[in-house]
mmCIF file of C-alpha atoms in Angstrom:
data_model
loop_
_atom_site.group_PDB
_atom_site.id
_atom_site.type_symbol
_atom_site.label_atom_id
_atom_site.label_comp_id
_atom_site.label_asym_id
_atom_site.label_seq_id
_atom_site.Cartn_x
_atom_site.Cartn_y
_atom_site.Cartn_z
ATOM 1 C CA MET A 1 -173.139 33.860 65.171
ATOM 2 C CA ILE A 2 -172.752 30.178 66.138
ATOM 3 C CA ASN A 3 -172.386 29.623 69.859
ATOM 4 C CA PHE A 4 -169.005 27.907 70.195
ATOM 5 C CA GLY A 5 -169.006 27.650 73.991
ATOM 6 C CA ARG A 6 -171.347 27.182 76.903
ATOM 7 C CA ARG A 7 -170.220 30.312 78.651
ATOM 8 C CA GLN A 8 -170.033 33.724 77.052
ATOM 9 C CA PHE A 9 -168.579 37.027 78.049
ATOM 10 C CA PHE A 10 -169.455 40.226 76.262
ATOM 11 C CA HIS A 11 -166.902 42.952 76.203
ATOM 12 C CA SER A 12 -166.577 46.184 74.197
ATOM 13 C CA ALA A 13 -163.016 46.983 73.195
ATOM 14 C CA ILE A 14 -162.726 50.743 72.905
ATOM 15 C CA ILE A 15 -159.943 51.849 70.596
ATOM 16 C CA GLY A 16 -158.739 55.196 71.897
ATOM 17 C CA ALA A 17 -156.418 56.130 69.086
ATOM 18 C CA ALA A 18 -158.456 56.618 65.937
ATOM 19 C CA ALA A 19 -155.304 56.868 63.885
ATOM 20 C CA PHE A 20 -154.731 53.150 64.321
ATOM 21 C CA ALA A 21 -158.227 52.120 63.271
ATOM 22 C CA ALA A 22 -158.626 51.271 59.598
ATOM 23 C CA PRO A 23 -161.711 52.852 57.988
ATOM 24 C CA GLY A 24 -164.828 50.734 57.946
ATOM 25 C CA PHE A 25 -163.838 48.410 60.791
ATOM 26 C CA ALA A 26 -166.087 47.903 63.805
ATOM 27 C CA HIS A 27 -164.654 49.524 66.925
ATOM 28 C CA ASP A 28 -166.678 47.478 69.402
ATOM 29 C CA VAL A 29 -165.903 43.788 69.665
ATOM 30 C CA ILE A 30 -168.089 41.282 71.506
ATOM 31 C CA PHE A 31 -166.021 38.396 72.844
ATOM 32 C CA GLN A 32 -167.232 34.810 73.079
ATOM 33 C CA SER A 33 -165.227 31.901 74.480
ATOM 34 C CA GLY A 34 -164.384 28.824 72.435
ATOM 35 C CA THR A 35 -165.106 25.181 73.210
ATOM 36 C CA GLY A 36 -163.857 24.140 76.636
ATOM 37 C CA THR A 37 -162.533 27.586 77.552
ATOM 38 C CA PRO A 38 -163.852 29.797 80.330
ATOM 39 C CA ALA A 39 -165.254 33.201 79.557
ATOM 40 C CA GLY A 40 -162.540 35.838 79.306
ATOM 41 C CA ASP A 41 -161.959 39.352 78.177
ATOM 42 C CA GLY A 42 -160.778 40.378 74.732
ATOM 43 C CA PRO A 43 -157.336 41.066 73.292
ATOM 44 C CA SER A 44 -155.533 44.235 74.228
ATOM 45 C CA PRO A 45 -157.107 47.194 72.391
ATOM 46 C CA ILE A 46 -153.543 48.136 71.436
ATOM 47 C CA LEU A 47 -153.043 44.773 69.704
ATOM 48 C CA LEU A 48 -156.445 44.984 68.053
ATOM 49 C CA ALA A 49 -155.452 48.358 66.607
ATOM 50 C CA ARG A 50 -152.064 47.004 65.469
ATOM 51 C CA ALA A 51 -153.728 44.016 63.831
ATOM 52 C CA LYS A 52 -156.129 46.280 61.928
ATOM 53 C CA ALA A 53 -153.214 48.445 60.817
ATOM 54 C CA ALA A 54 -151.318 45.330 59.664
ATOM 55 C CA LEU A 55 -154.357 44.187 57.693
ATOM 56 C CA ASP A 56 -154.412 47.545 55.953
ATOM 57 C CA THR A 57 -150.640 47.451 55.299
ATOM 58 C CA HIS A 58 -150.674 43.925 53.847
ATOM 59 C CA ARG A 59 -154.032 44.169 52.097
ATOM 60 C CA SER A 60 -152.507 43.350 48.702
ATOM 61 C CA ARG A 61 -151.459 39.926 50.010
ATOM 62 C CA ILE A 62 -154.360 39.167 52.346
ATOM 63 C CA HIS A 63 -157.386 37.635 50.623
ATOM 64 C CA VAL A 64 -159.717 37.471 53.629
ATOM 65 C CA THR A 65 -160.501 41.008 54.755
ATOM 66 C CA ASP A 66 -163.664 40.577 56.820
ATOM 67 C CA ARG A 67 -161.914 38.861 59.736
ATOM 68 C CA LEU A 68 -158.540 38.476 61.391
ATOM 69 C CA ALA A 69 -156.890 36.435 64.133
ATOM 70 C CA ILE A 70 -154.957 37.810 67.098
ATOM 71 C CA ALA A 71 -152.671 35.926 69.494
ATOM 72 C CA ASP A 72 -152.360 38.163 72.556
ATOM 73 C CA PHE A 73 -149.167 36.936 74.196
ATOM 74 C CA SER A 74 -149.454 39.588 76.889
ATOM 75 C CA LYS A 75 -151.622 36.977 78.620
ATOM 76 C CA PRO A 76 -150.596 33.668 80.234
ATOM 77 C CA SER A 77 -151.099 30.356 78.502
ATOM 78 C CA ARG A 78 -153.890 29.400 80.913
ATOM 79 C CA ASP A 79 -156.089 32.096 79.360
ATOM 80 C CA PRO A 80 -157.947 31.752 76.025
ATOM 81 C CA ARG A 81 -155.772 34.366 74.305
ATOM 82 C CA PHE A 82 -156.227 33.558 70.608
ATOM 83 C CA TYR A 83 -159.047 35.620 69.104
ATOM 84 C CA ILE A 84 -160.839 35.305 65.784
ATOM 85 C CA VAL A 85 -162.400 38.695 65.116
ATOM 86 C CA ASP A 86 -165.262 39.205 62.666
ATOM 87 C CA LEU A 87 -164.685 42.771 61.488
ATOM 88 C CA LYS A 88 -168.154 43.142 59.986
ATOM 89 C CA SER A 89 -170.186 42.114 63.006
ATOM 90 C CA GLY A 90 -167.632 43.146 65.627
ATOM 91 C CA LYS A 91 -167.817 39.681 67.244
ATOM 92 C CA ALA A 92 -164.925 37.450 68.212
ATOM 93 C CA THR A 93 -164.276 33.980 69.631
ATOM 94 C CA SER A 94 -161.391 33.079 71.965
ATOM 95 C CA PHE A 95 -159.342 29.876 72.255
ATOM 96 C CA LEU A 96 -156.357 28.502 74.105
ATOM 97 C CA VAL A 97 -153.065 28.656 72.175
ATOM 98 C CA ALA A 98 -149.548 27.558 73.089
ATOM 99 C CA HIS A 99 -146.359 29.570 72.708
ATOM 100 C CA GLY A 100 -142.862 28.305 71.939
ATOM 101 C CA LYS A 101 -140.436 26.761 74.424
ATOM 102 C CA GLY A 102 -137.764 29.254 73.467
ATOM 103 C CA SER A 103 -140.063 32.128 74.399
ATOM 104 C CA ASP A 104 -140.581 30.701 77.888
ATOM 105 C CA PRO A 105 -137.509 28.636 78.875
ATOM 106 C CA SER A 106 -138.564 28.278 82.517
ATOM 107 C CA HIS A 107 -142.093 27.190 81.537
ATOM 108 C CA SER A 108 -143.681 29.964 83.561
ATOM 109 C CA GLY A 109 -146.728 30.067 81.301
ATOM 110 C CA TRP A 110 -145.812 33.560 80.072
ATOM 111 C CA VAL A 111 -144.018 34.660 76.906
ATOM 112 C CA GLN A 112 -140.729 36.221 77.957
ATOM 113 C CA SER A 113 -139.295 36.984 74.516
ATOM 114 C CA PHE A 114 -139.754 36.450 70.781
ATOM 115 C CA SER A 115 -137.297 35.133 68.217
ATOM 116 C CA ASN A 116 -137.157 34.651 64.462
ATOM 117 C CA SER A 117 -134.001 32.498 64.610
ATOM 118 C CA HIS A 118 -133.741 28.923 63.401
ATOM 119 C CA GLY A 119 -133.405 26.465 66.268
ATOM 120 C CA SER A 120 -134.759 28.913 68.840
ATOM 121 C CA GLU A 121 -138.067 27.041 69.311
ATOM 122 C CA ALA A 122 -139.502 30.469 70.087
ATOM 123 C CA THR A 123 -142.650 32.249 69.023
ATOM 124 C CA SER A 124 -142.207 35.070 66.511
ATOM 125 C CA ALA A 125 -144.195 38.283 66.770
ATOM 126 C CA GLY A 126 -145.764 40.144 63.872
ATOM 127 C CA ALA A 127 -148.236 39.699 61.037
ATOM 128 C CA TYR A 128 -148.655 36.375 59.240
ATOM 129 C CA MET A 129 -150.635 35.288 56.230
ATOM 130 C CA VAL A 130 -152.366 31.958 56.792
ATOM 131 C CA GLY A 131 -151.359 29.505 54.092
ATOM 132 C CA GLU A 132 -152.419 26.138 52.744
ATOM 133 C CA THR A 133 -153.723 23.157 54.654
ATOM 134 C CA TYR A 134 -151.606 20.024 54.986
ATOM 135 C CA PHE A 135 -151.557 16.842 57.054
ATOM 136 C CA GLY A 136 -148.487 16.461 59.268
ATOM 137 C CA GLN A 137 -147.454 14.653 62.438
ATOM 138 C CA TYR A 138 -150.225 16.367 64.428
ATOM 139 C CA GLY A 139 -152.931 15.854 61.816
ATOM 140 C CA GLU A 140 -154.675 18.553 59.826
ATOM 141 C CA SER A 141 -152.624 21.749 60.051
ATOM 142 C CA ARG A 142 -152.123 25.040 58.243
ATOM 143 C CA ARG A 143 -148.945 26.767 57.091
ATOM 144 C CA LEU A 144 -148.025 30.349 57.991
ATOM 145 C CA LEU A 145 -146.057 32.928 56.024
ATOM 146 C CA GLY A 146 -144.389 35.706 58.023
ATOM 147 C CA LEU A 147 -144.954 39.126 56.473
ATOM 148 C CA GLU A 148 -142.457 41.157 58.491
ATOM 149 C CA PRO A 149 -138.693 41.098 59.184
ATOM 150 C CA GLN A 150 -139.343 39.848 62.726
ATOM 151 C CA ASN A 151 -141.143 36.711 61.515
ATOM 152 C CA ASP A 152 -140.049 36.245 57.895
ATOM 153 C CA GLN A 153 -138.414 32.887 58.710
ATOM 154 C CA ALA A 154 -141.703 31.345 59.821
ATOM 155 C CA GLU A 155 -142.170 29.245 56.710
ATOM 156 C CA ALA A 156 -138.546 28.032 56.732
ATOM 157 C CA ARG A 157 -138.846 27.241 60.454
ATOM 158 C CA ALA A 158 -142.088 25.308 59.822
ATOM 159 C CA ILE A 159 -144.094 27.566 62.145
ATOM 160 C CA VAL A 160 -147.685 26.462 61.583
ATOM 161 C CA ILE A 161 -151.153 26.122 63.086
ATOM 162 C CA HIS A 162 -151.711 22.597 64.450
ATOM 163 C CA PRO A 163 -153.565 20.683 67.186
ATOM 164 C CA ALA A 164 -151.625 19.344 70.182
ATOM 165 C CA TRP A 165 -152.316 17.074 73.143
ATOM 166 C CA TYR A 166 -150.603 19.518 75.499
ATOM 167 C CA VAL A 167 -153.203 22.253 74.955
ATOM 168 C CA ASN A 168 -156.285 21.492 77.060
ATOM 169 C CA ARG A 169 -158.219 22.518 80.169
ATOM 170 C CA SER A 170 -157.123 19.454 82.140
ATOM 171 C CA LEU A 171 -153.492 20.580 82.100
ATOM 172 C CA ILE A 172 -154.522 24.011 83.340
ATOM 173 C CA GLN A 173 -156.360 22.416 86.253
ATOM 174 C CA GLU A 174 -153.317 20.244 87.046
ATOM 175 C CA GLN A 175 -150.457 22.720 86.601
ATOM 176 C CA GLY A 176 -151.971 26.144 86.003
ATOM 177 C CA LYS A 177 -150.779 26.360 82.387
ATOM 178 C CA ILE A 178 -150.711 24.460 79.113
ATOM 179 C CA GLY A 179 -147.685 22.979 77.414
ATOM 180 C CA ARG A 180 -145.292 24.702 75.017
ATOM 181 C CA SER A 181 -144.744 24.238 71.285
ATOM 182 C CA GLN A 182 -141.577 24.562 69.219
ATOM 183 C CA GLY A 183 -142.721 27.979 68.089
ATOM 184 C CA CYS A 184 -145.961 26.925 66.432
ATOM 185 C CA PHE A 185 -149.477 28.125 67.225
ATOM 186 C CA ALA A 186 -150.743 24.926 68.843
ATOM 187 C CA PHE A 187 -154.405 24.456 69.795
ATOM 188 C CA ASP A 188 -156.672 22.151 71.742
ATOM 189 C CA GLN A 189 -157.591 19.132 69.613
ATOM 190 C CA ASN A 190 -161.247 19.881 70.353
ATOM 191 C CA ASP A 191 -160.890 23.400 68.937
ATOM 192 C CA ILE A 192 -158.787 22.830 65.834
ATOM 193 C CA GLY A 193 -161.795 22.192 63.584
ATOM 194 C CA GLN A 194 -163.255 25.597 64.436
ATOM 195 C CA ILE A 195 -159.852 27.247 64.088
ATOM 196 C CA LEU A 196 -159.233 25.818 60.622
ATOM 197 C CA GLN A 197 -162.760 26.642 59.509
ATOM 198 C CA GLN A 198 -162.557 30.283 60.580
ATOM 199 C CA VAL A 199 -158.878 31.040 60.034
ATOM 200 C CA ALA A 200 -158.934 30.184 56.348
ATOM 201 C CA PRO A 201 -156.030 30.466 53.895
ATOM 202 C CA GLY A 202 -155.457 34.127 53.101
ATOM 203 C CA THR A 203 -156.426 35.346 56.598
ATOM 204 C CA LEU A 204 -154.199 37.691 58.594
ATOM 205 C CA LEU A 205 -152.887 36.357 61.910
ATOM 206 C CA PHE A 206 -151.261 38.912 64.211
ATOM 207 C CA ALA A 207 -149.183 37.898 67.245
ATOM 208 C CA ASP A 208 -147.510 40.145 69.813
ATOM 209 C CA LYS A 209 -147.534 41.501 73.346
ATOM 210 C CA ALA A 210 -149.112 44.845 74.223
#
């Protein structure tokens, strides 16, 4: 696997409940930090199991089945909490990702709640299918289609993957957290190339708190 960061942390995520694990998936995941992010641990094993179950549930609509992405919003925004998991090798890479203003009105750096409502500027939980690439106000971005009732307005709300100036290590050093989006999955401009390369159209993206 390509080394995306200077520092690496290896962690085995043990899934205790076999009922949640889809057949054929690796149970041990080795975590590797993305560009500019410090080494960190992996996503919650509970979320990893839920993401695998979602991949199995939505398999008819998901074209990429050898990897998935997880946004673990149990963690603060200062942590690299977005994981791209290679299900064949059991390896994953982590990156910083912003959550929506409406999910954290006081800008604490932690997701307080989710919303699927128009105008909420909040993050929505659940399984998404990654859609087509487009060029918007932030540059190269990727659309998202919500697959569940709790996030089925994602496309109408223009919830997407995009780079943003307010997601970077300098802000964490200054204020202990990154900025907030309007509900989108916003990434460091230095990481977006890797994100778009690995989280291709047809990939499952799962977001939630453990």
